[in-house]
CSV table of C-alpha atoms in Angstrom, one decimal:
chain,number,residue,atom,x,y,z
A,1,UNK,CA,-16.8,19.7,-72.0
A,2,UNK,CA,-19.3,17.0,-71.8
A,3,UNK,CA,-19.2,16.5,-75.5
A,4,UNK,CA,-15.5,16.3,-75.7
A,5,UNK,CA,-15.7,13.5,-73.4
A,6,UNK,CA,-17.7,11.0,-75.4
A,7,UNK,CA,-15.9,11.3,-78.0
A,8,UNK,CA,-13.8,7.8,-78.8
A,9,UNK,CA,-10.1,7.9,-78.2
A,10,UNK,CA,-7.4,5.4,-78.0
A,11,UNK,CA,-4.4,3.8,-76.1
A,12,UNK,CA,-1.7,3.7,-78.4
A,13,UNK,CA,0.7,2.6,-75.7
A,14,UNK,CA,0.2,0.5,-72.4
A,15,UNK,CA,0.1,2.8,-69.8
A,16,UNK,CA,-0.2,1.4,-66.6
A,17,UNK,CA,-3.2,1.0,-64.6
A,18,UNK,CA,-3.4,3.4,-62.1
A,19,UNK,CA,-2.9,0.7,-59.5
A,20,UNK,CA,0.0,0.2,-60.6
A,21,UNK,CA,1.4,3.5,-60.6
A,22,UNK,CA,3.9,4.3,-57.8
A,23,UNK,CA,2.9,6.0,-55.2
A,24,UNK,CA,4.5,8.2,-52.6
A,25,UNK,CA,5.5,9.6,-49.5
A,26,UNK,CA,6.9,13.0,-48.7
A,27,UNK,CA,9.9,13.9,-46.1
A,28,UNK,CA,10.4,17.9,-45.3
A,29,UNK,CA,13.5,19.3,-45.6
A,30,UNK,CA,13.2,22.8,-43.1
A,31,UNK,CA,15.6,25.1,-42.2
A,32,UNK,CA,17.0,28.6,-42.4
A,33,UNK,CA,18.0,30.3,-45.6
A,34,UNK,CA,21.4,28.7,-46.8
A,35,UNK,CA,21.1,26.1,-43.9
A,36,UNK,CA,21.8,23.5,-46.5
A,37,UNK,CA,18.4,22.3,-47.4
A,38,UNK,CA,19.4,22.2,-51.2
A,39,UNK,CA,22.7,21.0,-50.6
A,40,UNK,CA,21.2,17.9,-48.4
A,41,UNK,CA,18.3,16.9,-50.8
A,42,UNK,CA,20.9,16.6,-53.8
A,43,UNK,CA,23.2,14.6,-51.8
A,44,UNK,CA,20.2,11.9,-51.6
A,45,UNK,CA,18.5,12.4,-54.4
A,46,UNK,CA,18.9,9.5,-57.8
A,47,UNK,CA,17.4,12.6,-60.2
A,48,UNK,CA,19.1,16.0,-60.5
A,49,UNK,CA,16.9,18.1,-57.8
A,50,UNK,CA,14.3,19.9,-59.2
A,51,UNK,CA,14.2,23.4,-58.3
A,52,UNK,CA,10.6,25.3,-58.6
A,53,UNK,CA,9.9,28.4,-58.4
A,54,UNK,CA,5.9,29.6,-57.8
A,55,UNK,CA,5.5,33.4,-58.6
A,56,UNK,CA,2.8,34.6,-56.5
A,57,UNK,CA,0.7,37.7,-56.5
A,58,UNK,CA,-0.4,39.6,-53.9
A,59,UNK,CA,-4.2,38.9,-54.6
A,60,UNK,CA,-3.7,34.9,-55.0
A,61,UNK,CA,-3.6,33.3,-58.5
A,62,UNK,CA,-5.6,34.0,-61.4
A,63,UNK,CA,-4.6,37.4,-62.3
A,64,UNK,CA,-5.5,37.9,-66.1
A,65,UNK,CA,-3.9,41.1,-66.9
A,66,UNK,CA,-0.6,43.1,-66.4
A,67,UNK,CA,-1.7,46.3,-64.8
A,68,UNK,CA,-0.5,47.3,-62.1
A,69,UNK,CA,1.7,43.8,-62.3
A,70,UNK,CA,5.0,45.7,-60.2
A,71,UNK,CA,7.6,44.6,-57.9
A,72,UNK,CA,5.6,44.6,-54.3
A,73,UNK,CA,2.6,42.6,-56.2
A,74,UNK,CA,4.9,39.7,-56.7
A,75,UNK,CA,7.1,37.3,-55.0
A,76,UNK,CA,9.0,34.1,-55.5
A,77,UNK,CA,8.4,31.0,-53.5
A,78,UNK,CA,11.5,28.5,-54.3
A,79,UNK,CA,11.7,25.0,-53.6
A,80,UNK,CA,13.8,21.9,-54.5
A,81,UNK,CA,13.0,18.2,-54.5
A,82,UNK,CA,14.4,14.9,-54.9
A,83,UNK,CA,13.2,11.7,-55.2
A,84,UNK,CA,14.4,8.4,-53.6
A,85,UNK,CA,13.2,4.9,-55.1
A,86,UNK,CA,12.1,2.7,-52.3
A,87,UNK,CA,11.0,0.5,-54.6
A,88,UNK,CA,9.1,-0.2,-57.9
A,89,UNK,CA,6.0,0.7,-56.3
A,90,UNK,CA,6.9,3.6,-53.9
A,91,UNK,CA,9.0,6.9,-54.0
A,92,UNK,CA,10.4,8.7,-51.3
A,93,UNK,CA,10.4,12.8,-52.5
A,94,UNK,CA,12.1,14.9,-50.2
A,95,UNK,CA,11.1,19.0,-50.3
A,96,UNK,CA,13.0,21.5,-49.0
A,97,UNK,CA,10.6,23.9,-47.8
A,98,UNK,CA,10.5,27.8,-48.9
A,99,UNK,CA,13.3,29.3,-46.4
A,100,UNK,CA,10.7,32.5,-45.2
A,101,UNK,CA,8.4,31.5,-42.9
A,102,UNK,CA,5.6,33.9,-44.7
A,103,UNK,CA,5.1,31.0,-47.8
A,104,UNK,CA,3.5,29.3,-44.7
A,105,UNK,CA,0.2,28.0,-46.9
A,106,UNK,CA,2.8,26.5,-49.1
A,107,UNK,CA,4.1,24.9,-45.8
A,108,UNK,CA,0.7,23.5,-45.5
A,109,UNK,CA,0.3,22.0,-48.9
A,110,UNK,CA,3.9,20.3,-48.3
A,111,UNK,CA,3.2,19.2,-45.2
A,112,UNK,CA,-0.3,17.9,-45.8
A,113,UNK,CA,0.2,13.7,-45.7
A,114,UNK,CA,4.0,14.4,-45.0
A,115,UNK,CA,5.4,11.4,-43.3
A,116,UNK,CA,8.3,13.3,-41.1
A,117,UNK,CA,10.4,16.8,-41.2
A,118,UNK,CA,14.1,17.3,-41.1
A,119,UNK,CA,14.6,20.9,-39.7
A,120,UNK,CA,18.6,21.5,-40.9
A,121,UNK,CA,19.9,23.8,-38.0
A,122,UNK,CA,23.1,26.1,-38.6
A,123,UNK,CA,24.9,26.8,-35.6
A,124,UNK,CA,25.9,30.3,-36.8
A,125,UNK,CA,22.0,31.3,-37.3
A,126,UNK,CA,20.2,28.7,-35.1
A,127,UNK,CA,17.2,31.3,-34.9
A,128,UNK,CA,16.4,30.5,-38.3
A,129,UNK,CA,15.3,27.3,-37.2
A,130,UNK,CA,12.3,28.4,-34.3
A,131,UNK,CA,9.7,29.4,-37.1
A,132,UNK,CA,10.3,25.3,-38.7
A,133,UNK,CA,11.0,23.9,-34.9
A,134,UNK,CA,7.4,26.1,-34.1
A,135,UNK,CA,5.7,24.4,-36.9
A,136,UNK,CA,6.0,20.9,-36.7
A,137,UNK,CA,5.4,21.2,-32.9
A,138,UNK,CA,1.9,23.2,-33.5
A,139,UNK,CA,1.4,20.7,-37.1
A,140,UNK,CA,2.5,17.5,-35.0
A,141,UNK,CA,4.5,16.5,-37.3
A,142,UNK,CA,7.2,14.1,-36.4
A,143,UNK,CA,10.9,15.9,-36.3
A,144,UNK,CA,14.0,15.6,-36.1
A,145,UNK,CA,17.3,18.6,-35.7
A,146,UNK,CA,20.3,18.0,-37.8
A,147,UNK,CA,23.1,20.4,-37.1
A,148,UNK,CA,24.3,20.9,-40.6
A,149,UNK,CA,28.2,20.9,-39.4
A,150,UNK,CA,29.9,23.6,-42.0
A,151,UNK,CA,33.7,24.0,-41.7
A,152,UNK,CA,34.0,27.6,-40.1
A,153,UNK,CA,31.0,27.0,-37.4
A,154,UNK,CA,31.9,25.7,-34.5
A,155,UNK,CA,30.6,22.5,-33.3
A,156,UNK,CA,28.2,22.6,-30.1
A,157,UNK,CA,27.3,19.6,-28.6
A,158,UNK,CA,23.3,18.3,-29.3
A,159,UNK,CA,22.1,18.9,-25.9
A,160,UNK,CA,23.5,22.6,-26.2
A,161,UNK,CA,21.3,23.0,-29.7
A,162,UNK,CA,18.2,21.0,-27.9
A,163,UNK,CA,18.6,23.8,-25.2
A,164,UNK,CA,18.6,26.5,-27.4
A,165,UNK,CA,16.0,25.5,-29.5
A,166,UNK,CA,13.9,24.7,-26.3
A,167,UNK,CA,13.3,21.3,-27.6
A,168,UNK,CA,11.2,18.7,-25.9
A,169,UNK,CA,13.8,15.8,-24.6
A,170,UNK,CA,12.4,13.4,-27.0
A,171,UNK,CA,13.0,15.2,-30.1
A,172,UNK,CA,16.3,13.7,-31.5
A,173,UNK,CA,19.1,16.6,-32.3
A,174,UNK,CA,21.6,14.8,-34.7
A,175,UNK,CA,25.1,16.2,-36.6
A,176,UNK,CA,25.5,16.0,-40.0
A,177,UNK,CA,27.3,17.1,-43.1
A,178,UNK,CA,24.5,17.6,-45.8
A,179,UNK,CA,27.3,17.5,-48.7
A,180,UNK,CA,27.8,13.4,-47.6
A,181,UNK,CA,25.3,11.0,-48.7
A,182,UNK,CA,25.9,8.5,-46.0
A,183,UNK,CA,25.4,11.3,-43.3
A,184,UNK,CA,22.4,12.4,-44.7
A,185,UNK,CA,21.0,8.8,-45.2
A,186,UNK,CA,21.4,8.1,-41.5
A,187,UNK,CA,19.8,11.5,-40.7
A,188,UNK,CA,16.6,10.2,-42.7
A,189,UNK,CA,17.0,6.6,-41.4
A,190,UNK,CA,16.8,8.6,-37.5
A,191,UNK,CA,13.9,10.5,-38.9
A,192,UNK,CA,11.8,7.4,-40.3
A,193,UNK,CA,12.9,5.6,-36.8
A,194,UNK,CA,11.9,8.5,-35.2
A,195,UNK,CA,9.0,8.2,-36.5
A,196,UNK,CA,8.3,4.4,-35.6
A,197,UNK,CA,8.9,5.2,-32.1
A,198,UNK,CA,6.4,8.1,-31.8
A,199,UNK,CA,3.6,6.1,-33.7
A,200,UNK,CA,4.2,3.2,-31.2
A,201,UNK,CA,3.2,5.6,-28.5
B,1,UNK,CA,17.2,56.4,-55.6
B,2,UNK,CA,17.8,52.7,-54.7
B,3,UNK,CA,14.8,49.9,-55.4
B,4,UNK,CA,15.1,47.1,-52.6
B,5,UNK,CA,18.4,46.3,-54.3
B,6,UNK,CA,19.7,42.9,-53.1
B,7,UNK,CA,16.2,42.3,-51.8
B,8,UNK,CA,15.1,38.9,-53.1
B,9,UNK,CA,11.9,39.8,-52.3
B,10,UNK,CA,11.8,42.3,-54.8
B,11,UNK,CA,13.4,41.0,-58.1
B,12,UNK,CA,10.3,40.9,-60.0
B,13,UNK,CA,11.3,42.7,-63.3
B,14,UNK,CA,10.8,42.6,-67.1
B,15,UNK,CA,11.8,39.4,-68.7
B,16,UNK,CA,9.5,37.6,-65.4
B,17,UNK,CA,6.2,39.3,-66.4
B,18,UNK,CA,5.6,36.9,-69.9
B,19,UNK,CA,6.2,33.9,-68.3
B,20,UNK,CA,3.8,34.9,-65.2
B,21,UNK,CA,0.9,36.2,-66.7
B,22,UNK,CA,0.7,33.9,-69.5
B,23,UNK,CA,0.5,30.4,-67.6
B,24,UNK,CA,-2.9,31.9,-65.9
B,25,UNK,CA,-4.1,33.4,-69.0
B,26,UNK,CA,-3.4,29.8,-70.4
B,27,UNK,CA,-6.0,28.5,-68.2
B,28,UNK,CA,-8.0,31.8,-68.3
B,29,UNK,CA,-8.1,32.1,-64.9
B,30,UNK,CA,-9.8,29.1,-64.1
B,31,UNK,CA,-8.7,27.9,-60.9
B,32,UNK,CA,-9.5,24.1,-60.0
B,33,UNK,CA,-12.6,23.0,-61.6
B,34,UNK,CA,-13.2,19.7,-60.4
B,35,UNK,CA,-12.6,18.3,-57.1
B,36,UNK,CA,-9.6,16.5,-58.0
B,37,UNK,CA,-6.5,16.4,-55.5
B,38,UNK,CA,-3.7,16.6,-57.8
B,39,UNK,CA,-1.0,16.4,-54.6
B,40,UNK,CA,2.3,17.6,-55.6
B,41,UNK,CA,3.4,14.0,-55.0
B,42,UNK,CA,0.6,12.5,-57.3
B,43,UNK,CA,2.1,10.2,-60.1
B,44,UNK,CA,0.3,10.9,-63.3
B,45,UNK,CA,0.9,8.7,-66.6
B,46,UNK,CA,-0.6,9.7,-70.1
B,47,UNK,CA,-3.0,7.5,-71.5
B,48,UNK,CA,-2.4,8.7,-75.2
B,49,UNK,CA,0.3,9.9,-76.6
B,50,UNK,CA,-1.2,13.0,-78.4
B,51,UNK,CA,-4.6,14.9,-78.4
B,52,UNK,CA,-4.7,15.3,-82.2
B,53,UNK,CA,-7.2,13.3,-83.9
B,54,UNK,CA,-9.4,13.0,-81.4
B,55,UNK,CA,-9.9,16.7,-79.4
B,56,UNK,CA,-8.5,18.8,-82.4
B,57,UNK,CA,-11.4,20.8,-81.8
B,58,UNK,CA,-11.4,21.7,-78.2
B,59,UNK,CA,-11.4,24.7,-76.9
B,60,UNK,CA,-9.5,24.6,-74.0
B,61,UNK,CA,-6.5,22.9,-75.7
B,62,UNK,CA,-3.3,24.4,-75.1
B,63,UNK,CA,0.3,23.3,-76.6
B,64,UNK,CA,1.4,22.6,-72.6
B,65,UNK,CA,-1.5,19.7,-72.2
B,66,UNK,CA,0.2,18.2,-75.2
B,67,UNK,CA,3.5,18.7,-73.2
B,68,UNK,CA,2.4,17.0,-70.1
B,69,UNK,CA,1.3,14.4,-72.3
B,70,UNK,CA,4.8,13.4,-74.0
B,71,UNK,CA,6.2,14.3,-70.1
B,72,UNK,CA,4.5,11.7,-68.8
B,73,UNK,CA,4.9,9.1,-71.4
B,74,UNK,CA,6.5,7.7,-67.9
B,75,UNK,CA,4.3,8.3,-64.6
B,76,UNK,CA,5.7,11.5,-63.2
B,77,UNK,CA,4.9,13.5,-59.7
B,78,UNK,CA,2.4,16.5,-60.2
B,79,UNK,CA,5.7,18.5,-58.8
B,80,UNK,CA,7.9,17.3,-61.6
B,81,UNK,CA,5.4,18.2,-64.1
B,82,UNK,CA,4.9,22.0,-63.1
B,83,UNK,CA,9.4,21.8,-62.5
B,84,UNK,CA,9.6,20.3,-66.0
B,85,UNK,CA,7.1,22.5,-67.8
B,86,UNK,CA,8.6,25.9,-65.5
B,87,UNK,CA,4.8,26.2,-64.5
B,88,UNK,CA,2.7,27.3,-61.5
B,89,UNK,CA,1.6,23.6,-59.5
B,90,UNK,CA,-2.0,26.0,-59.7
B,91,UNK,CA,-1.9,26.0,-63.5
B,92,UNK,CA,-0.4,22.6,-64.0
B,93,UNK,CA,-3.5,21.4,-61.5
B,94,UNK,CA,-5.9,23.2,-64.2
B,95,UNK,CA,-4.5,21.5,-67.0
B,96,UNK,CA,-4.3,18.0,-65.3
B,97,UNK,CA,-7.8,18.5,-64.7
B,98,UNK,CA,-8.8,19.0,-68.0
B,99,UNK,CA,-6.8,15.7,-69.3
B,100,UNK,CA,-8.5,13.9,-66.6
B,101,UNK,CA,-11.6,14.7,-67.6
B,102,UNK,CA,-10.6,13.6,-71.5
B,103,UNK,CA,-9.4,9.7,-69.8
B,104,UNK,CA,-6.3,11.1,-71.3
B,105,UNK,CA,-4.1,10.6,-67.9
B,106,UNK,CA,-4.6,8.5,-65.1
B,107,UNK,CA,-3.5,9.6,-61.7
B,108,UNK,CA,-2.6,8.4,-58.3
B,109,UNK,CA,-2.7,10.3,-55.3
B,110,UNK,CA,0.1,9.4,-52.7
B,111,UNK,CA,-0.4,7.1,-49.6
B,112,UNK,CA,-1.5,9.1,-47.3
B,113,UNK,CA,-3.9,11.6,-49.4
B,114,UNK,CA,-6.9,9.3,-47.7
B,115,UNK,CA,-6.2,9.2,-44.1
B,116,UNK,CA,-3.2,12.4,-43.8
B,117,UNK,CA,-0.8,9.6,-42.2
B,118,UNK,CA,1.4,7.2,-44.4
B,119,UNK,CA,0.5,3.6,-42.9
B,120,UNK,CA,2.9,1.3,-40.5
B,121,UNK,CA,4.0,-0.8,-43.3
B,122,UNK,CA,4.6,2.0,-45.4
B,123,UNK,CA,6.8,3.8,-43.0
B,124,UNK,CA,8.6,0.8,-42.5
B,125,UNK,CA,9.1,0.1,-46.3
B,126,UNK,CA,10.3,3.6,-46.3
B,127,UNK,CA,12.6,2.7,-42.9
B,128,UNK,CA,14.0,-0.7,-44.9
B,129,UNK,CA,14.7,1.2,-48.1
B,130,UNK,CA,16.8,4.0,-46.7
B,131,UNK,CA,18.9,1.2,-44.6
B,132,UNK,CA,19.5,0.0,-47.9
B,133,UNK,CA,20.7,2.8,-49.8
């Protein structure tokens, strides 16, 4: 490729200089399958979320033929973002994370320079939250709970859900409704001050 | 004889297999040449607008690094190229790393790629533009 490079091209348009591309930071978005990850990402997000989906082999990537290509070989990681501008020169992307807690190495990759996690808890299957709870403890990641409040569950006060979830007492356990914007903002502005406080320590 | 029916981890059939293998035959099954980053939140913004006239020989070229090109005509996230494109984040790495290496695109990792924590101030940028949502 060494060739290729020297030979001449051109800027036909201004692109900006890489300083002056926007950079950005990354908030998780964790929870059970059908917690409301998707749900609370597209309440926030200024662009339609976009929704990935990584096939994955059994053997890892770069596969370059289709024997033996059959249904146990493969699987499906999903996962949604959205993007929040903070300002010309810094987006705020919010992931929901794959809901099984086997796409842990995608975890990893998501959570790598991550500034903070929301895990979305619902009541009805709060065991879907330990493997996202477990973690962000082991990653150190700063957390928060948000107890996704849908209409047939029944509401259990935060220090019930802290209990369950054998949280330590500084975590913050919050209610929201991940269908309402302004609930979900002041669940992120709790996470980012959440955040604050823990780096302060 | 049911077949993991209603399984989601199982719905791997016909119409998946083009789409899947070709993306990695694309790339030949190179994985990450260079020792580039490419985070899923690196913006990326073309530095040309096409490759012809200038790498209409190349061997590597493929129609989707002519796609990322007109994508990101406007910086875009590595993670919104591979949505965009409906390819692996592995493939779309490959083919960022090739345009890279051409000065086609220019990159930017995100804040924290360096030290693995976003800074003070950039946490409280982040903290003063959700209050202001």
């Amino acid at each position: 490729m060494d060739s290729v490079r020297s030979e001449p091209h051109y800027e036909p348009h201004p692109a900006p200089r890489r300083e002056d591309l926007p950079q950005a930071v990354k908030i998780l978005v964790a929870g059970g399958f059908g917690a409301g990850k998707t749900t609370l990402v597209g309440a926030v997000s200024e662009i339609t979320p976009f929704h990935t989906e990584e096939t994955l082999t059994r053997s890892g990537i770069g596969i370059d033929d289709t024997e033996g290509v059959e249904g146990k070989s493969t699987t499906t990681v999903a996962m949604d973002f959205g993007r929040i501008t903070i300002h010309d020169r810094l987006d705020l992307f919010l992931f929901g994370t794959p809901g099984q807690d086997r796409f842990w190495f995608m975890w990893d990759e998501l959570a790598a320079g991550a500034l903070c996690a929301v895990v979305l808890a619902d009541t009805r299957r709060l065991a879907a939250s330990f493997p996202a709870v477990d973690y962000f403890e082991r990653r150190g990641l700063p957390f928060v709970v948000a107890v996704n409040s849908f209409d047939d569950a029944r509401i259990y006060p935060p220090e019930t859900v802290r209990a369950a979830l054998d949280l330590d007492p500084g975590i913050p356990v919050l209610l929201c409704d991940a269908r309402h914007r302004d609930s979900v903002k002041s669940v992120l502005v709790a996470t980012v001050e959440h955040v604050l406080a823990t780096e302060a320590l | 004889m049911s077949r993991h029916e209603g399984s989601s981890d199982h719905q791997w059939v016909d119409e998946a297999a083009g789409p899947v293998v070709r993306p990695y035959a694309m790339v030949r099954g190179r994985t990450r040449a260079r020792q580039d980053v490419f985070d899923l939140v690196a913006f990326v913004v073309a530095t040309v607008d096409s490759l012809d006239g200038w790498q209409d020989g190349w061997q590597e070229r493929e129609p989707e690094h002519q796609a990322i090109l007109a994508l990101c005509r406007r910086p875009r996230s590595v993670a919104e190229v591979a949505a965009s494109l409906s390819l692996p984040v592995g493939v779309v790495r490959v083919l960022l790393g090739d345009l890279l290496e051409l000065e086609a695109i220019r990159v930017r990792e995100p804040v924290a790629a360096a030290t693995g924590r976003p800074s003070l101030r950039v946490i409280r940028e982040v903290l003063d533009g959700l209050r202001a949502l």
